[in-house]
mmCIF file of C-alpha atoms and ligand atoms in Angstrom:
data_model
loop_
_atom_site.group_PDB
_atom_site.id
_atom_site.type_symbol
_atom_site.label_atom_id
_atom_site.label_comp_id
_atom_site.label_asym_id
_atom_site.label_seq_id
_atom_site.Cartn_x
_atom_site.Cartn_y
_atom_site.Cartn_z
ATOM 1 C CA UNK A 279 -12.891 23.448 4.148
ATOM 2 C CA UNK A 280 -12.600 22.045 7.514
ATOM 3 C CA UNK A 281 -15.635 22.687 9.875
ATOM 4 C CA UNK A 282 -14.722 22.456 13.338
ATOM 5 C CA UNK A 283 -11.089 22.237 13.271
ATOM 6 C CA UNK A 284 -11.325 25.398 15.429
ATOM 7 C CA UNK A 285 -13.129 23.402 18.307
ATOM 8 C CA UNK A 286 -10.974 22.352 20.671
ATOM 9 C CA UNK A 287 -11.654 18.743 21.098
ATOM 10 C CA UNK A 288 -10.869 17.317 24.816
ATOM 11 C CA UNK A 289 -12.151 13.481 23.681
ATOM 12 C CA UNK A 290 -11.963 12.218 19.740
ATOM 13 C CA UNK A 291 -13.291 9.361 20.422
ATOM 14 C CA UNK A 292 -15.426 7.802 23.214
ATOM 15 C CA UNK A 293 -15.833 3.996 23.986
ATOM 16 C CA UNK A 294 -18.013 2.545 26.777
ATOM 17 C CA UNK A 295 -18.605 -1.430 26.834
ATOM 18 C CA UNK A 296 -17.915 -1.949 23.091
ATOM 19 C CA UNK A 297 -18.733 -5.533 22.668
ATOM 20 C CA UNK A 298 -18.834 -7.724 19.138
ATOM 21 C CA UNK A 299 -19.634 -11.252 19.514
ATOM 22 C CA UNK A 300 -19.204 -13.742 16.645
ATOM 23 C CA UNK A 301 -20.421 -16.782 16.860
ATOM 24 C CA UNK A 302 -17.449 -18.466 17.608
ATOM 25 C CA UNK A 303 -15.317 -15.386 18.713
ATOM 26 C CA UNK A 304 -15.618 -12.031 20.956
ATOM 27 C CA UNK A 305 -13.928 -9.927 18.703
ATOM 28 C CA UNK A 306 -14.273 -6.822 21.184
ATOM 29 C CA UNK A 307 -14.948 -7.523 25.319
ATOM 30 C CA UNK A 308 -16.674 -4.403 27.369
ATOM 31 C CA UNK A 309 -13.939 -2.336 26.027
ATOM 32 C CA UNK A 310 -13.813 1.272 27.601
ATOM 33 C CA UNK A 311 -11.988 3.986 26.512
ATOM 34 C CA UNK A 312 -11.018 7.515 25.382
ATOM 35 C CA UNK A 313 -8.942 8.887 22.967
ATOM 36 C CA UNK A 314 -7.468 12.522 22.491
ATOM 37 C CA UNK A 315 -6.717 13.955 19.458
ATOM 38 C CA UNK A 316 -2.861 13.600 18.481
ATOM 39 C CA UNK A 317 -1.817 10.361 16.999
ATOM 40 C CA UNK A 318 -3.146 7.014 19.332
ATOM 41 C CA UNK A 319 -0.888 3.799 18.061
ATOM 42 C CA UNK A 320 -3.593 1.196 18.775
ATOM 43 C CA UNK A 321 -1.515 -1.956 19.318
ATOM 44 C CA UNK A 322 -2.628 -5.873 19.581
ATOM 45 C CA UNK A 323 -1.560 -9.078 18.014
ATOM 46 C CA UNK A 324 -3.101 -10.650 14.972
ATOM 47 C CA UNK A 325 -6.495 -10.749 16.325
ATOM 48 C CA UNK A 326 -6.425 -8.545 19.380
ATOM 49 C CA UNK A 327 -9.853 -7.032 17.541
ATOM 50 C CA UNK A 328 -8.038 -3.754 16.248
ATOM 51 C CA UNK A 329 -9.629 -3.639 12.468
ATOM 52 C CA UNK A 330 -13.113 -4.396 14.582
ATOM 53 C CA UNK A 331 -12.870 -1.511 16.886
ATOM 54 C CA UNK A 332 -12.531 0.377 13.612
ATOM 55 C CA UNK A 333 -14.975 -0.737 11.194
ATOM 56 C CA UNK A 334 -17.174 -0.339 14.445
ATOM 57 C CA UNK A 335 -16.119 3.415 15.280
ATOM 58 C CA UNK A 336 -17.011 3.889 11.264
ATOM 59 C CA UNK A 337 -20.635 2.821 11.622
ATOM 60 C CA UNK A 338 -19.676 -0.076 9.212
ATOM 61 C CA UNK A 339 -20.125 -2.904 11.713
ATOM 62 C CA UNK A 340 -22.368 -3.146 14.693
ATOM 63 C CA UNK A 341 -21.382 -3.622 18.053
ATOM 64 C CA UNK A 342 -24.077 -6.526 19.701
ATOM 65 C CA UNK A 343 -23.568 -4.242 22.797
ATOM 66 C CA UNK A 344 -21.632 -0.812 24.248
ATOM 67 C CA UNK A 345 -21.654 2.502 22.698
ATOM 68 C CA UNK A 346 -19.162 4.901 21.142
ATOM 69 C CA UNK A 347 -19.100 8.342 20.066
ATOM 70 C CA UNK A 348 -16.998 9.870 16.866
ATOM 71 C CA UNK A 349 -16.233 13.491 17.249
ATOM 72 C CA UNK A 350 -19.410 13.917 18.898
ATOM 73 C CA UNK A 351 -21.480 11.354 16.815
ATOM 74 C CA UNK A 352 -23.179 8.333 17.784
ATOM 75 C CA UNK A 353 -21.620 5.369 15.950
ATOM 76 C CA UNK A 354 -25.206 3.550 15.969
ATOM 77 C CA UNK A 355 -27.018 6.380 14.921
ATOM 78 C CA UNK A 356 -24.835 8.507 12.657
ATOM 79 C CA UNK A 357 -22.283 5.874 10.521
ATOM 80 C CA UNK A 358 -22.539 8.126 7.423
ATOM 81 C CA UNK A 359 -22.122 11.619 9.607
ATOM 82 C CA UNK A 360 -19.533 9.866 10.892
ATOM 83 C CA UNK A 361 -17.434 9.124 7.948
ATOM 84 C CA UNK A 362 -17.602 12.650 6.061
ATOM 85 C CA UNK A 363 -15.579 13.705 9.291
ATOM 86 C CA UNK A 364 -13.023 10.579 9.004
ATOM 87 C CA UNK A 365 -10.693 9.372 6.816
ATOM 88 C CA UNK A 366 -10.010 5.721 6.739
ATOM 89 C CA UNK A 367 -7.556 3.546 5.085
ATOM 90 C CA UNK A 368 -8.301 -0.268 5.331
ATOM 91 C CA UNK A 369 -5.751 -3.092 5.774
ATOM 92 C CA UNK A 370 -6.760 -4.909 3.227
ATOM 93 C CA UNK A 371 -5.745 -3.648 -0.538
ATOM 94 C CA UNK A 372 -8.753 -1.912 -2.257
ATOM 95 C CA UNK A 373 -7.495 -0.455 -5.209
ATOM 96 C CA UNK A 374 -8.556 -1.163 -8.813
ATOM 97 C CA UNK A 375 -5.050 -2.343 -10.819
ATOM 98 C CA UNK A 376 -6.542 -0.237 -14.073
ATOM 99 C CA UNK A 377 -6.860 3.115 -12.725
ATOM 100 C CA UNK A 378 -4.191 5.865 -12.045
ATOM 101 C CA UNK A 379 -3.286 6.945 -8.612
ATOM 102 C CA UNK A 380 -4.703 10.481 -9.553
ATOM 103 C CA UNK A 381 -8.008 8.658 -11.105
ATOM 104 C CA UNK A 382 -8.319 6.338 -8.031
ATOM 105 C CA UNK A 383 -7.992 9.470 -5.615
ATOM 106 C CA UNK A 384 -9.677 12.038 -7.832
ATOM 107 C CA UNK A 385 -12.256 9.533 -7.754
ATOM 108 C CA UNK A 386 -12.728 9.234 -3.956
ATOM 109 C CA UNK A 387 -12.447 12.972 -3.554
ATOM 110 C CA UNK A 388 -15.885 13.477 -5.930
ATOM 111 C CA UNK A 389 -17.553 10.713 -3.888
ATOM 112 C CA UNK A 390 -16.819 12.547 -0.388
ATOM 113 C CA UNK A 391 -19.100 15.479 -2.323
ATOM 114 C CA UNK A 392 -16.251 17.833 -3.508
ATOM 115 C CA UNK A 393 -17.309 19.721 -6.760
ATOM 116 C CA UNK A 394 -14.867 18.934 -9.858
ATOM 117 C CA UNK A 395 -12.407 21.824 -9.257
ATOM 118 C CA UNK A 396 -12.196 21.313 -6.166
ATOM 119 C CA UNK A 397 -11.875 17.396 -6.039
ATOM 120 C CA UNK A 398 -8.929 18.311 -8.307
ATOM 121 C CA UNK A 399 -7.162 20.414 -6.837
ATOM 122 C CA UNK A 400 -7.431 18.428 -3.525
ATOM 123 C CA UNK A 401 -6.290 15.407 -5.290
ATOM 124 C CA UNK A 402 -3.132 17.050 -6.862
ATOM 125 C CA UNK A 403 -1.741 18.189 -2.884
ATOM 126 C CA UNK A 404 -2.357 14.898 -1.329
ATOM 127 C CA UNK A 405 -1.011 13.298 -4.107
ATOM 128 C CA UNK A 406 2.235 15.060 -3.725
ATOM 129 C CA UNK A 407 2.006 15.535 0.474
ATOM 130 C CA UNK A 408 1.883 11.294 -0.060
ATOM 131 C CA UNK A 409 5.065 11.517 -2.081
ATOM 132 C CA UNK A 410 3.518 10.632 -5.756
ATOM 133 C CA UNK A 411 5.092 12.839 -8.009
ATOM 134 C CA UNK A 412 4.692 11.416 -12.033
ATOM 135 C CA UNK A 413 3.681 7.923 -11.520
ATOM 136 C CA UNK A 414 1.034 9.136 -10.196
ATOM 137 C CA UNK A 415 -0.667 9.165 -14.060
ATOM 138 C CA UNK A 416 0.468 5.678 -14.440
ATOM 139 C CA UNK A 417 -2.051 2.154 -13.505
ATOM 140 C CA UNK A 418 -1.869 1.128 -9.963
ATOM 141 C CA UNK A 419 -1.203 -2.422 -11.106
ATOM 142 C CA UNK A 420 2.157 -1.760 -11.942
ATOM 143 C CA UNK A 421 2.963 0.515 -8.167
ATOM 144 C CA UNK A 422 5.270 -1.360 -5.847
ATOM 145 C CA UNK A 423 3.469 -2.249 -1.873
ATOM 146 C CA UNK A 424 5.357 0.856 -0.939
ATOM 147 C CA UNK A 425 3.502 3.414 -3.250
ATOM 148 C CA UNK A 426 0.101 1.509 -2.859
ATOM 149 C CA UNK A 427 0.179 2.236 0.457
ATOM 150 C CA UNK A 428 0.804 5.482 -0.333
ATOM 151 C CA UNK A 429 -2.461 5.703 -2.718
ATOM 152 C CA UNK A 430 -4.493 4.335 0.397
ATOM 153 C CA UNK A 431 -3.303 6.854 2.660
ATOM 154 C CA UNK A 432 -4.377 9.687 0.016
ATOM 155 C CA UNK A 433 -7.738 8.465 -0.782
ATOM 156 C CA UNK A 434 -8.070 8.621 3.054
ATOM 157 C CA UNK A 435 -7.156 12.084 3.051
ATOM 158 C CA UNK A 436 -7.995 13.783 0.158
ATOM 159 C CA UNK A 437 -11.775 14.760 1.755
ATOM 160 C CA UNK A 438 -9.523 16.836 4.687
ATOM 161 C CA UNK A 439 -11.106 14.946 7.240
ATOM 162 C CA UNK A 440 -10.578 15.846 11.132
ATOM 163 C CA UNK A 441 -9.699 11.882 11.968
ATOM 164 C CA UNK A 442 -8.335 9.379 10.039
ATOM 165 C CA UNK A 443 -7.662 5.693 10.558
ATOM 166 C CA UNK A 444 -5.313 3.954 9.169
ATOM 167 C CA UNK A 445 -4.963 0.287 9.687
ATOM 168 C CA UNK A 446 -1.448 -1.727 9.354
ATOM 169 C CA UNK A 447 -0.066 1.548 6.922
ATOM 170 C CA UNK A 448 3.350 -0.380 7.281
ATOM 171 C CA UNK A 449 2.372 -3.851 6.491
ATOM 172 C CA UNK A 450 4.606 -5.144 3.799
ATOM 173 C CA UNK A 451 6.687 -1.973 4.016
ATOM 174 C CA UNK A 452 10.440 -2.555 4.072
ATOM 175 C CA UNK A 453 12.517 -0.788 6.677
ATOM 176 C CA UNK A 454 13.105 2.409 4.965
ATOM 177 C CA UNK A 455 9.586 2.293 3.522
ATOM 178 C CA UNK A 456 8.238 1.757 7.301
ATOM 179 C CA UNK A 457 10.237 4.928 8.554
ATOM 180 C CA UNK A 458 9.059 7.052 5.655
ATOM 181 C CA UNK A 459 5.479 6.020 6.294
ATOM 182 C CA UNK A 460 5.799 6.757 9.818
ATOM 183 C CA UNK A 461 7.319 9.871 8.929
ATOM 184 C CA UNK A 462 4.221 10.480 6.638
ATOM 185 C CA UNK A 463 1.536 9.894 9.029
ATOM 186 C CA UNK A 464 3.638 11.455 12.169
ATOM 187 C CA UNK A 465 3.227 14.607 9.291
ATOM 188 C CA UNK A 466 -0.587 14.555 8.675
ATOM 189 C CA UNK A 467 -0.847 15.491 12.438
ATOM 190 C CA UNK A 468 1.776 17.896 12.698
ATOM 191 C CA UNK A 469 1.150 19.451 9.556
ATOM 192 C CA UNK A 470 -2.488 19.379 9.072
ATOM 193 C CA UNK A 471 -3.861 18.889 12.177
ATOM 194 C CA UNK A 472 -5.354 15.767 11.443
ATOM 195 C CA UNK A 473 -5.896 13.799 14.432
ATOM 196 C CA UNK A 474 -4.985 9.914 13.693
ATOM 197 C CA UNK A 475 -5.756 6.480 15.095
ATOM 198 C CA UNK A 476 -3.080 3.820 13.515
ATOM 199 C CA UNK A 477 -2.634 -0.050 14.094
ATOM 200 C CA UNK A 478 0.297 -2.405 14.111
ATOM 201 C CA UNK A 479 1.077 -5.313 16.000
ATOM 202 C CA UNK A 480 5.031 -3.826 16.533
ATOM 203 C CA UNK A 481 5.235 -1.380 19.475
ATOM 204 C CA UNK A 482 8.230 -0.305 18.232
ATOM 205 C CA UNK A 483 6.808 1.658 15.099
ATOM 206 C CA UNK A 484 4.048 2.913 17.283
ATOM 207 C CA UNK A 485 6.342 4.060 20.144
ATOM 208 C CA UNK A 486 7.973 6.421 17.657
ATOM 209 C CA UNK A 487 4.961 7.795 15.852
ATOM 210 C CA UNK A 488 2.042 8.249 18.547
ATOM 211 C CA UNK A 489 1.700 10.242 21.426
ATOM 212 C CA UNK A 490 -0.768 7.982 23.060
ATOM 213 C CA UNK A 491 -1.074 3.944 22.797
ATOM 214 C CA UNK A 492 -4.078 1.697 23.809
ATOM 215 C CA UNK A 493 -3.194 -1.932 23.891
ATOM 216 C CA UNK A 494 -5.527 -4.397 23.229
ATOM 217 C CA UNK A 495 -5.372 -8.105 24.486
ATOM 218 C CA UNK A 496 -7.864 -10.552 22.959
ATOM 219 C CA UNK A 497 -10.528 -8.324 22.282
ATOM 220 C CA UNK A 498 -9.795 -6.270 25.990
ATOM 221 C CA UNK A 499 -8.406 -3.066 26.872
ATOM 222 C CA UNK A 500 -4.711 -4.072 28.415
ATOM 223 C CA UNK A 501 -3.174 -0.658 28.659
ATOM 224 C CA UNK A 502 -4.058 2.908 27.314
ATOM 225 C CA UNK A 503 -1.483 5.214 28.438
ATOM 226 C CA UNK A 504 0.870 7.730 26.804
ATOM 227 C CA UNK A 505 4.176 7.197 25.022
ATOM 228 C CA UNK A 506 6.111 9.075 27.773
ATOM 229 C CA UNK A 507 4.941 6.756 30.423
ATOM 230 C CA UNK A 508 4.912 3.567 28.751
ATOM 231 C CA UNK A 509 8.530 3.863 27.582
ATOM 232 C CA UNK A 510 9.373 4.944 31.137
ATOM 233 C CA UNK A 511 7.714 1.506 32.466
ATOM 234 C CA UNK A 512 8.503 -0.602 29.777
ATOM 235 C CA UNK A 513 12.519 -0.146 29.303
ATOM 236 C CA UNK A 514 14.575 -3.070 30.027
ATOM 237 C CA UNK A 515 18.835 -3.049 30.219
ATOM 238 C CA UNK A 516 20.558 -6.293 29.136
ATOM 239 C CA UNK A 517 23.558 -6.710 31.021
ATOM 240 C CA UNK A 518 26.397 -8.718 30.974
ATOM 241 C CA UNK A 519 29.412 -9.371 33.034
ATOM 242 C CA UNK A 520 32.637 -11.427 33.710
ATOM 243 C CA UNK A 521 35.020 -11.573 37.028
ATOM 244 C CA UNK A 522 38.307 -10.420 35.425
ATOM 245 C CA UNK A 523 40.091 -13.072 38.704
ATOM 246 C CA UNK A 524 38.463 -15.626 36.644
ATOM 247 C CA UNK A 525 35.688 -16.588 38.890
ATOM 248 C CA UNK A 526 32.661 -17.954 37.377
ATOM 249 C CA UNK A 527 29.363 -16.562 39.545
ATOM 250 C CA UNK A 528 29.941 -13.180 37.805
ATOM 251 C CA UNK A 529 26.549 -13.145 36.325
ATOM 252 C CA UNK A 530 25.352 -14.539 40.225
ATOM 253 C CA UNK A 531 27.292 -11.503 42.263
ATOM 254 C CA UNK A 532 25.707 -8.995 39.755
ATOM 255 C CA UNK A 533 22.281 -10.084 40.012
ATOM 256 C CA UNK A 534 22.962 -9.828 44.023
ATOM 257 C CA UNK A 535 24.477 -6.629 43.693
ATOM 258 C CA UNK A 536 21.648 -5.133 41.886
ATOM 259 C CA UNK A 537 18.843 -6.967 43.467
ATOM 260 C CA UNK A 538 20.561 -5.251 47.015
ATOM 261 C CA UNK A 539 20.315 -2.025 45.344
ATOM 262 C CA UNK A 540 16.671 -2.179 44.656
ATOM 263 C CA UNK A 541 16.892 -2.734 40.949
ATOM 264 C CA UNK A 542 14.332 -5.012 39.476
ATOM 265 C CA UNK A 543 16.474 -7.710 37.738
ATOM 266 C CA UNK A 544 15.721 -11.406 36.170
ATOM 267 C CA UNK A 545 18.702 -13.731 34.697
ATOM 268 C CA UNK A 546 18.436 -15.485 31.486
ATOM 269 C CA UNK A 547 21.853 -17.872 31.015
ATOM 270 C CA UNK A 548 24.960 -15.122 30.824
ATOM 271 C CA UNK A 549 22.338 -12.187 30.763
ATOM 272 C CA UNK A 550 21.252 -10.347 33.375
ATOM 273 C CA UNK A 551 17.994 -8.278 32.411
ATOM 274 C CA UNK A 552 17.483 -5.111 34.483
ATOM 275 C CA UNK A 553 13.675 -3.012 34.590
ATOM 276 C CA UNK A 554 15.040 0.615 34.026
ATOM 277 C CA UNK A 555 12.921 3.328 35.620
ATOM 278 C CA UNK A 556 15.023 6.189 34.113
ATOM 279 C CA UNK A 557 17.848 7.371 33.226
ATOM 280 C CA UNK A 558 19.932 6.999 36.522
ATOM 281 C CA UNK A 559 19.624 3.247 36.388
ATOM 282 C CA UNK A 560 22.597 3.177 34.363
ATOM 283 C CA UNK A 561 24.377 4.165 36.878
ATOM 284 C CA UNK A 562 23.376 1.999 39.155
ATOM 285 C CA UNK A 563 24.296 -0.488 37.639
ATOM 286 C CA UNK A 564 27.856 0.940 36.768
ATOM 287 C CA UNK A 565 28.250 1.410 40.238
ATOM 288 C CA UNK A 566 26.876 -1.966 41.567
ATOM 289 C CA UNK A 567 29.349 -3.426 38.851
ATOM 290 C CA UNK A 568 32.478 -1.437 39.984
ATOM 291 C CA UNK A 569 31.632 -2.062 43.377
ATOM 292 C CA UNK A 570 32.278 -5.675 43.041
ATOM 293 C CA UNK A 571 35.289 -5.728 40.905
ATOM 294 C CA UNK A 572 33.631 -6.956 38.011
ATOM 295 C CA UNK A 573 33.627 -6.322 34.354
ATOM 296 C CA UNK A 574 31.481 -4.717 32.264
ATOM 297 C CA UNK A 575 30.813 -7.079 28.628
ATOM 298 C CA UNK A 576 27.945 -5.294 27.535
ATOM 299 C CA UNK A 577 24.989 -3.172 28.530
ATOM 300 C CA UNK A 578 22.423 -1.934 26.170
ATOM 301 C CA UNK A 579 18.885 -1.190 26.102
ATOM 302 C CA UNK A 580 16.749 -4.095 24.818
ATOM 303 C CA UNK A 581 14.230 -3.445 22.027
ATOM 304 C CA UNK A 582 10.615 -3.778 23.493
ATOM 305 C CA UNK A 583 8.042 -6.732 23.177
ATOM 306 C CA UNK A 584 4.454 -6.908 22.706
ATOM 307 C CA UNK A 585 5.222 -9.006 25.948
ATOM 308 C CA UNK A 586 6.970 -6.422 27.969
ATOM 309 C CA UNK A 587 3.429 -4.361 27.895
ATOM 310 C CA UNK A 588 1.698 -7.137 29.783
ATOM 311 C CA UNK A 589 4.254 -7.986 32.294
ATOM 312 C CA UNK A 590 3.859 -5.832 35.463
ATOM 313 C CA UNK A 591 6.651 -4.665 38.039
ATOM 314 C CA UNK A 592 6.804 -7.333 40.189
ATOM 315 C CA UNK A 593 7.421 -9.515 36.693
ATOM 316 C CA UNK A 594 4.240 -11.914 36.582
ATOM 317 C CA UNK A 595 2.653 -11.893 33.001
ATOM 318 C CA UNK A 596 -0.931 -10.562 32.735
ATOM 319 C CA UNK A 597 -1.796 -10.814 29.138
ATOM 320 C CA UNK A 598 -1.619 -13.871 26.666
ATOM 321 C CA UNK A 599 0.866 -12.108 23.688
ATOM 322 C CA UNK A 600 3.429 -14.448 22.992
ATOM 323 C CA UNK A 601 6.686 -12.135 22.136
ATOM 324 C CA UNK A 602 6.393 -10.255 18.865
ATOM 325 C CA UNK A 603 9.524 -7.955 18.637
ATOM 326 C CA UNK A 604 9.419 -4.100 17.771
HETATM 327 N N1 ATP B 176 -16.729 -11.226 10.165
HETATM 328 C C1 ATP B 176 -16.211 -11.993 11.125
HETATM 329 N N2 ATP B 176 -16.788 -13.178 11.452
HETATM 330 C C2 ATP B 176 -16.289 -13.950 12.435
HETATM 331 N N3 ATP B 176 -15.184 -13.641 13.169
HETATM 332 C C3 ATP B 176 -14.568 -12.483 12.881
HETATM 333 C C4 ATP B 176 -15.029 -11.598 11.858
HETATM 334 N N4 ATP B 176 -14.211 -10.529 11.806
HETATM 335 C C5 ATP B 176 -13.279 -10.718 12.742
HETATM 336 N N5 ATP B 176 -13.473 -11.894 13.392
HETATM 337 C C6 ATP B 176 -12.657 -12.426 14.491
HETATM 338 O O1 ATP B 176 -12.570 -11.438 15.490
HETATM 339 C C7 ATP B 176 -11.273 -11.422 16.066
HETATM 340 C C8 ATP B 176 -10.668 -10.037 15.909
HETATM 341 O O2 ATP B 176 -10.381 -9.803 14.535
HETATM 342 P P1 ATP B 176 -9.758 -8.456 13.984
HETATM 343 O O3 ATP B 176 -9.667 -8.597 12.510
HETATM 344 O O4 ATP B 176 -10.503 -7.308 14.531
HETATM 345 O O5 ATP B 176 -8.310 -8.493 14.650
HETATM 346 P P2 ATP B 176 -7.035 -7.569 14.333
HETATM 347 O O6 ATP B 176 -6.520 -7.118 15.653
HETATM 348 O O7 ATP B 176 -7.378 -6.549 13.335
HETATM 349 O O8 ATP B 176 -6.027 -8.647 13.730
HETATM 350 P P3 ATP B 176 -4.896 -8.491 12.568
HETATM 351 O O9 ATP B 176 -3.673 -7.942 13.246
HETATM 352 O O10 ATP B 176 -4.695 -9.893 12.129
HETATM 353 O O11 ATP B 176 -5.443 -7.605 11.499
HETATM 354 C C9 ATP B 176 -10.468 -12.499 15.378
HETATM 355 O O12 ATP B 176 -10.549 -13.662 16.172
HETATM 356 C C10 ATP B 176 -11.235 -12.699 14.078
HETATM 357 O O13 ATP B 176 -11.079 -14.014 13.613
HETATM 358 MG MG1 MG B 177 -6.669 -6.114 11.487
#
């Protein structure tokens, strides 16, 4: 049923100057951007303006200045247009505790303008592409956070929409119910073509499901670049080390050693924390560490920060994100 899913789309989405004041608050500041189609993480802390940029890009909202364009549509002008072509799943729960999953969804399918057969049979695949197999028949009130997420992320996709956005899918999630979600939406694009814009405030999750990420910052653009390079830039080696002689400026000669051989290092206590460009920094550091008749305690890649994404090269902080770990 999908219209232009033959098209081959260059720009999804296309964002000059997007501005929403509040009166006490810019949610969104001049922010400029494209996105591809594929799956763009769209990362920020709790209040970076992420669910904004959304309800905006749906027509829901307006921006008090800038302009955007949805697949081609004006968000301004063409709001409803807009969401025929686009799924959305909210952060916020929306689902009615009395109704079944496959009422709820049926539901929403009938209301995107799919006759009854139709709306039925739609409802029944994304039910079971979700991962609802019997409960499905049973109230929502009784689902666990886990499988209401799940009904979210069907009603958002039972119209087969070319775009969907889905906002915090992994909030409240455990850990194995945050890696099958990701698994999930990483799916709707590989599977169905579905191009998909997802939040979070944890780099980590978005790292491993999107092929783009735009960072926001307080309402600003602070990065919009693609996994591949942002993992490249971002990748940080803890190190530690002792002098087997028993000296005690082991953790001193290393951060010499490595700052001679160009590394990009920064102490903290016993730890020596090393910028890794790629993969041959390792050895680097082996080396450096050999060469010096030290030992080796530990060396292993750090997990990444929110942080980490505002701190350039040369290690001065450009953004305001305290740490959030991913
Ligand atoms: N209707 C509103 N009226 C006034 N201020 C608002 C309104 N909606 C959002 N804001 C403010 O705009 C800023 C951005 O909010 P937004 O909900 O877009 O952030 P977010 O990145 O989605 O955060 P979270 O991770 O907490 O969901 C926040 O300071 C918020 O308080
Ligand atoms: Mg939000």
């Amino acid at each position: 049923m999908n219209r232009d899913r033959n098209v081959l789309r260059v720009t999804t989405i296309s964002i000059q100057g997007l501005t929403k004041r509040y009166p006490r608050v810019v949610a969104l500041d001049q922010l400029t951007v494209d996105i591809s189609p594929g799956v763009t993480g769209l990362v920020g802390a709790n209040g970076a303006g992420k669910s904004t940029l959304i309800k905006m890009l749906l027509g829901l909202i307006r921006p008090t200045d800038g302009t955007a364009s949805v697949l081609g549509h004006d968000i301004r002008r063409d709001g409803p247009a807009i969401r025929t072509l686009v799924g959305y799943m909210p952060e916020h729960d929306c689902l009615p505790p009395d109704a079944s999953a496959a009422e709820f969804v049926m539901h929403m399918a009938r209301m995107s303008g799919l006759p009854t057969g139709a709306a039925r049979e739609r409802t029944a695949d994304t039910l079971r592409h979700v991962g609802l197999g019997e409960e499905r028949y049973r109230p929502i009130g009784g689902y666990s956070t886990g499988m209401r997420q799940r009904v979210k992320l069907a009603q958002a996709l039972v119209h087969d929409p070319e775009l969907v956005f889905l906002d915090e899918p992994t909030n409240g999630l455990d850990p194995v119910g945050r890696d099958d979600m990701l698994d999930l939406i990483r799916k709707v694009h590989t599977k169905f073509g579905i191009s998909v814009v997802v939040t979070s405030h944890m780099l980590g999750e978005l790292e491993r499901t999107s092929d783009h990420v735009v960072v926001l910052d307080g309402g600003r653009l602070a990065k919009s670049e693609t996994v591949t390079a942002l993992t490249a830039t971002t990748h940080t080696l803890a190190v530690e080390v002792l002098d087997p002689s028993g000296g005690t400026d082991a953790t001193e000669t290393a951060r010499a050693a490595f700052a001679s051989a160009d590394l990009n290092v920064r102490v903290d206590g016993r730890l020596l924390y090393v910028a890794a460009t790629d993969d041959s920094t390792v050895d680097v550091i082996r080396d450096a560490i050999a060469g010096h008749d030290l030992g080796l305690v530990r060396l292993q890649r750090e997990r990444h920060t929110i942080a980490e994404l505002f701190t350039s090269r040369d290690g001065q902080t450009q953004g305001s994100v305290n740490d959030v770990h991913a």
